[in-house]
Amino acid sequence: MTITTRPGPATPVSPAAPSPVRLPRAGELARGHARGAPLRREGPAKLTGTALYADDLVFPGAWYGATLRSTEPHARLLGIERDADFDWSRVVVVTAEDIPGDNVVSLIIDDQPILVPVGGEIRHQAEPVALLAAADRDTLREAKARLRLRTEPLAPVFDPLVSSQVFAHFDMGKGDIAAGFAAADLVVEGTYRVGHTEQLYIENQAMIAVPREDGGMTVTGSLQCPYYVHKALKRALALDSERAVVIQAETGGGFGGKEEYPSLLAVHAALLAQRIGRPVRMIYGRHEDIAATTKRHPAIVTHRTGVTREGRIVAQEIDLVLDGGAYCTLSPVVLSRATIHAGGPYDVANVRITSRAVATNTPPNGAFRGFGAPQAEFAAEMQVNRVAEALGISPLELRRRNIYREGGVTPTQQVLRESVAAQEVLERAAEAAEFERIRERTARERAARTASARTARGIGLALGWHGAGFTGSGEERMGSVASVELTAEGAIRILAASTEMGQGTKTIFPQLVADELGVPYDAVEIAPQDTSIVPDSGPTVASRTAMVVGGLIIKAARRLRAQVEERTGRPFAESYLHDAQTWGGTREDERFEPYPGVHFDDETYTGDAYPAFGWACAVAEVEVDLDTGEVAVRSVVSADDVGRVIHPVLAEGQVEGGTLQAVGYATIEEIKLHDGRYLNDRLQTYLIPTAVDAPRIDAILVEAPFSGAPHGAKGVGELPMDVGAPAVVAAIHDATGVWIHDLPASPERILAALDGHEPPGPPGISA
Amino acid sequence: MPAEPPVASPTSLGQAYALLAAAPHRPIAGGTDVMVQIAAETTPIPERMLDLWRLDELRGIRVEGDALVLGALTTYTEIRRSPLCVEHALALVEAAATIGAVQIQNRGTLGGNIANASPAGDTLPVLLAMDASIVAGSLRGERTVAAADFWPAYRRTPLRPDELVLRVSLPLVAGRRVRYRKVGTRRAQAISKVVMALAWREDGGVWRHVRLALGSVAPTPIRATETERVLEGAAPRETVADHAAAVLRGELRPIDDVRSTAAYRKAAAARVLHRLLREEGGW
Ligand SMILES: Cc1cc2nc3c(=O)[nH]c(=O)nc-3n(C[C@H](O)[C@H](O)[C@H](O)COP(=O)(O)OP(=O)(O)OC[C@H]3O[C@@H](n4cnc5c(N)ncnc54)[C@H](O)[C@@H]3O)c2cc1C
């Protein structure tokens, strides 16, 4: 790993007192060094097996809960029938009628029921209809088999292109699209498709609900967003804020998959627990988890691009359709991010982007690392690579001629005033991967290839951008709060709802605060993610934790330090214990304030869609087996501008993990459907890359800081997911000469192109 | 995971036979198929299970007369490490190396692969191509079944409820060569999309006793007899390879399923065969 640093933001990041733990600074980090990179906080417990995940937690007297689901994609529910020969006294059954509050999973719109009511509409194959609980799992299994749904089938819709139910749509652009095409020497068109993919966190979804003595409910589980679950719980159980408590257990991965689904599962567990007055455990097995929980939105993206002979892109006309599945969930927000990113990181004068997210009778799709941007940018980069081929210009050179630079204007009319590193990541990745030299070599190999060749090597490049934090005015509306506290006992504590799910929140937050206060890393504690203890710092999504919440705690720490130093007249590190003893505890709450000069208009959908963008470039090398279409991704160089690196090892880990996830999404991961049901809903059939499939990954961290955040960080989690797939598919093209327009570029699709037989159907559509 | 059935763990084959004669038991060897099937509820939960792991009579790899004999409990790791297998059945060693990953290879057995009768069982095409015979036994005695007769229909075997697979016998044939190739979705822990074993003996410049066996292209592991006829008595020249690949494409009747498509399986099988013939022909 290498890090290059640009001049920092106006606000200084260095604390006055030297600290054993500090942020890496310009030029400090060389390959292999992990300076300023303390061990992860929860690492020892995870390594020694003492970390407690939800399923490890023991609640005496707890019952087991299960979900009865529909088995049809679209139907009217006429009744739920119990087998009269079964002893129902040993189980509890909860149906829609038993819900004390509103029968809705509280999210953007109120369309998704917690349980389908009798008389209501079943809209997908995995839809919850009733809940059961029993003291042991055998009884539970048997009881579940004794419930029958009486239904009247309705016609399902599986093709998003024919769906008439639209969850959201956008129409945005700039310039004069007709004039743009008139000025073009060449017009290239293409349609690209992406199917469902599964997050495949290691730990399945899990929730345990425990009734409280005050009549409320405490839910502990695997989740990303404690306050999303809190909101859903209050509404479904008709509880006030204090009597609904949500606690995050150690969480084994999320990738967006634990953004919205945990709300539904928590409410299910809570309904059962409330009914029987005992704790109820709902721990999904892998089969149920894959079958029922959210996937990446399938996308169909059509591009028409006008370009001059000199390689200047002058017009982009893009239409993007997302399949939202049966309910709205977060689809409008996923769609807006996809739409804004659809043109790619290119400054094009004339742009028109239309988009819509529609309903189909398949399980709802939701958040997954990248949140719509990977699908949109796969299409954008495929298109740019095809334009380069059509013009006979190197893909690297074509990008140089079109990328955003400072002062560039995006399709929402956002002026990119600072922190634009498109060129830097492009040049760094191309140089490290020796893109042009290897491209010449693969071209020679291609020209000399005979029928006897068994394999072919290729290289491909893709560039991407990723808006940092929430889209538009989301952050302003959310008004997140995070706090730093000096307790009366002299402990320094961070209070934030941001969750640790493997990415490093619990490590970087203490780093940032220790750095600001000038105290050792180990002197800073982090409070548990428990809604009765920590304020609502917003969800742990959108790569916003390091940038937004990290910024809040730095500011809170800065105020705490100023107060203490004012009272004691000495540096914080030397005086805070004394201060606590003398004046008791001090807590600083920091509420999000809009970044200076950042404005977005929701009505016209124009303005600063994001406070800043992260930039990434990936160069992939592949070897394709020409007999079987199998792809071995040999290496990926990924250069990622994250604003400011807080913890180089963790940041590099995000780039490596995201790149590998992108390689799987590019080459093998594909959910297949029949009658609206996922067919490969087991680990046996939903395959992701293994260690031996992983390429060599070279992560290059670039720092183009964002001045609005006190530390300059822009986030790293999602960025690498945007560029890996188009780079791999470009490399497959370089090797074989065929363009695979649909993801994954599976051996089935590649061999169909090489062999001349009928390719498999499009991804994401149910047979 | 459903309630656990009782498990008997006999220490001699005689005890095992007696238990099987007294009541139906589901045998469990390495458990790498049966445990997964029980957990996924794709098999009925057995009433009783019979743990074979302590039956040393079912272990061992040896040459007996003109055959290589492998006990049913032979694991993939044992096959990979066996000098006898490397010498006499290299294709089986290659197949063993592609199965699952280390843990599965330490635990999964050849007898389990045979009795499980999956069309994707990776050793089964090798056994078909090498004219293996499978020895089954019960209180009533032993009997030998040719591999070609062992998988008559989807996931079916001729084993009776009280019978165990005891061992596999691979005839040693002077001058025989066997090639093996597996096509999966990833480089480890992958069930085959196409798996192929090709055996022949060279005789005066042409191939004799050609056997072409495939897995994952039909409800059972199969021999591609029409293609074998093209290769029988021929030399691996380009025209022969072209013809054989075309005949194989026409002969196979795979299906679309969750792992792959019929079109892919046909094309990949034909192209892999063509490749093997090219490599053997040296053109
Ligand atoms: C992660 C994973 C990866 C795998 N990868 C592969 C792969 O790449 N290729 C492949 O072919 N398979 C693979 N398998 C399947 C499995 O490992 C093999 O089929 C293995 O050979 C089964 O052997 P076992 O001893 O574990 O069988 P068990 O599970 O113990 O038994 C399998 C079946 O055979 C019966 N049985 C076992 N032994 C006898 C006997 N001696 N007599 C009569 N009946 C018997 C059992 O009753 C059961 O029905 C994989 C499995 C897993 C879990």
mmCIF file of C-alpha atoms in Angstrom, chain A residues 138 141 451-454 625-628 630 632 668 672 680 682 685 687-688 690 692-693 747-748 751 755 757, chain B residues 1-3 40-41 181 183-188 193 249 258-261 263-264 267-268 271-272 275 278-279:
data_model
loop_
_atom_site.group_PDB
_atom_site.id
_atom_site.type_symbol
_atom_site.label_atom_id
_atom_site.label_comp_id
_atom_site.label_asym_id
_atom_site.label_seq_id
_atom_site.Cartn_x
_atom_site.Cartn_y
_atom_site.Cartn_z
ATOM 1 C CA ASP A 138 -38.722 -29.365 17.298
ATOM 2 C CA ARG A 141 -40.780 -26.855 13.317
ATOM 3 C CA ALA A 451 -6.659 -21.887 -32.457
ATOM 4 C CA SER A 452 -4.425 -23.965 -30.233
ATOM 5 C CA ALA A 453 -4.308 -21.324 -27.459
ATOM 6 C CA ARG A 454 -5.998 -22.504 -24.339
ATOM 7 C CA ASP A 625 -9.869 -20.162 -20.294
ATOM 8 C CA LEU A 626 -10.952 -20.193 -23.936
ATOM 9 C CA ASP A 627 -12.382 -23.716 -23.686
ATOM 10 C CA THR A 628 -14.671 -23.042 -20.757
ATOM 11 C CA GLU A 630 -13.646 -19.485 -16.829
ATOM 12 C CA ALA A 632 -9.087 -16.081 -13.289
ATOM 13 C CA ILE A 668 -19.660 -15.476 -10.682
ATOM 14 C CA LYS A 672 -31.284 -17.125 -10.321
ATOM 15 C CA ASN A 680 -29.624 -20.539 -5.243
ATOM 16 C CA ARG A 682 -27.829 -21.661 0.048
ATOM 17 C CA THR A 685 -25.312 -22.762 -4.630
ATOM 18 C CA LEU A 687 -20.971 -18.947 -4.697
ATOM 19 C CA ILE A 688 -18.564 -16.156 -3.911
ATOM 20 C CA THR A 690 -12.695 -18.336 -2.168
ATOM 21 C CA VAL A 692 -7.750 -19.280 -4.013
ATOM 22 C CA ASP A 693 -9.919 -17.259 -6.383
ATOM 23 C CA PRO A 747 -18.387 -18.505 -17.952
ATOM 24 C CA GLU A 748 -21.857 -19.188 -19.381
ATOM 25 C CA LEU A 751 -18.566 -19.091 -23.647
ATOM 26 C CA ASP A 755 -18.727 -20.413 -29.038
ATOM 27 C CA HIS A 757 -24.447 -20.305 -28.949
ATOM 28 C CA MET B 1 -30.820 -28.690 12.608
ATOM 29 C CA PRO B 2 -33.536 -31.213 13.430
ATOM 30 C CA ALA B 3 -33.391 -33.615 16.371
ATOM 31 C CA ALA B 40 -30.969 -28.671 4.778
ATOM 32 C CA GLU B 41 -33.874 -31.081 5.222
ATOM 33 C CA ARG B 181 -10.923 -32.484 -16.171
ATOM 34 C CA VAL B 183 -15.167 -27.463 -14.698
ATOM 35 C CA GLY B 184 -16.613 -25.722 -11.643
ATOM 36 C CA THR B 185 -17.707 -22.215 -10.764
ATOM 37 C CA ARG B 186 -14.648 -21.415 -8.680
ATOM 38 C CA ARG B 187 -11.278 -22.927 -7.911
ATOM 39 C CA ALA B 188 -12.208 -24.692 -4.665
ATOM 40 C CA LYS B 193 -20.741 -28.034 -13.949
ATOM 41 C CA ARG B 249 -22.370 -32.074 -28.354
ATOM 42 C CA VAL B 258 -29.098 -23.494 -10.708
ATOM 43 C CA ARG B 259 -25.419 -24.137 -11.449
ATOM 44 C CA SER B 260 -25.270 -23.753 -15.204
ATOM 45 C CA THR B 261 -27.100 -24.050 -18.484
ATOM 46 C CA ALA B 263 -25.959 -24.972 -23.671
ATOM 47 C CA TYR B 264 -22.885 -24.255 -21.572
ATOM 48 C CA ALA B 267 -20.231 -26.549 -25.353
ATOM 49 C CA ALA B 268 -17.784 -26.809 -22.457
ATOM 50 C CA ARG B 271 -14.381 -28.009 -26.091
ATOM 51 C CA VAL B 272 -12.686 -29.740 -23.163
ATOM 52 C CA ARG B 275 -8.559 -29.833 -25.911
ATOM 53 C CA ARG B 278 -5.319 -31.857 -29.090
ATOM 54 C CA GLU B 279 -2.960 -32.251 -26.157
#
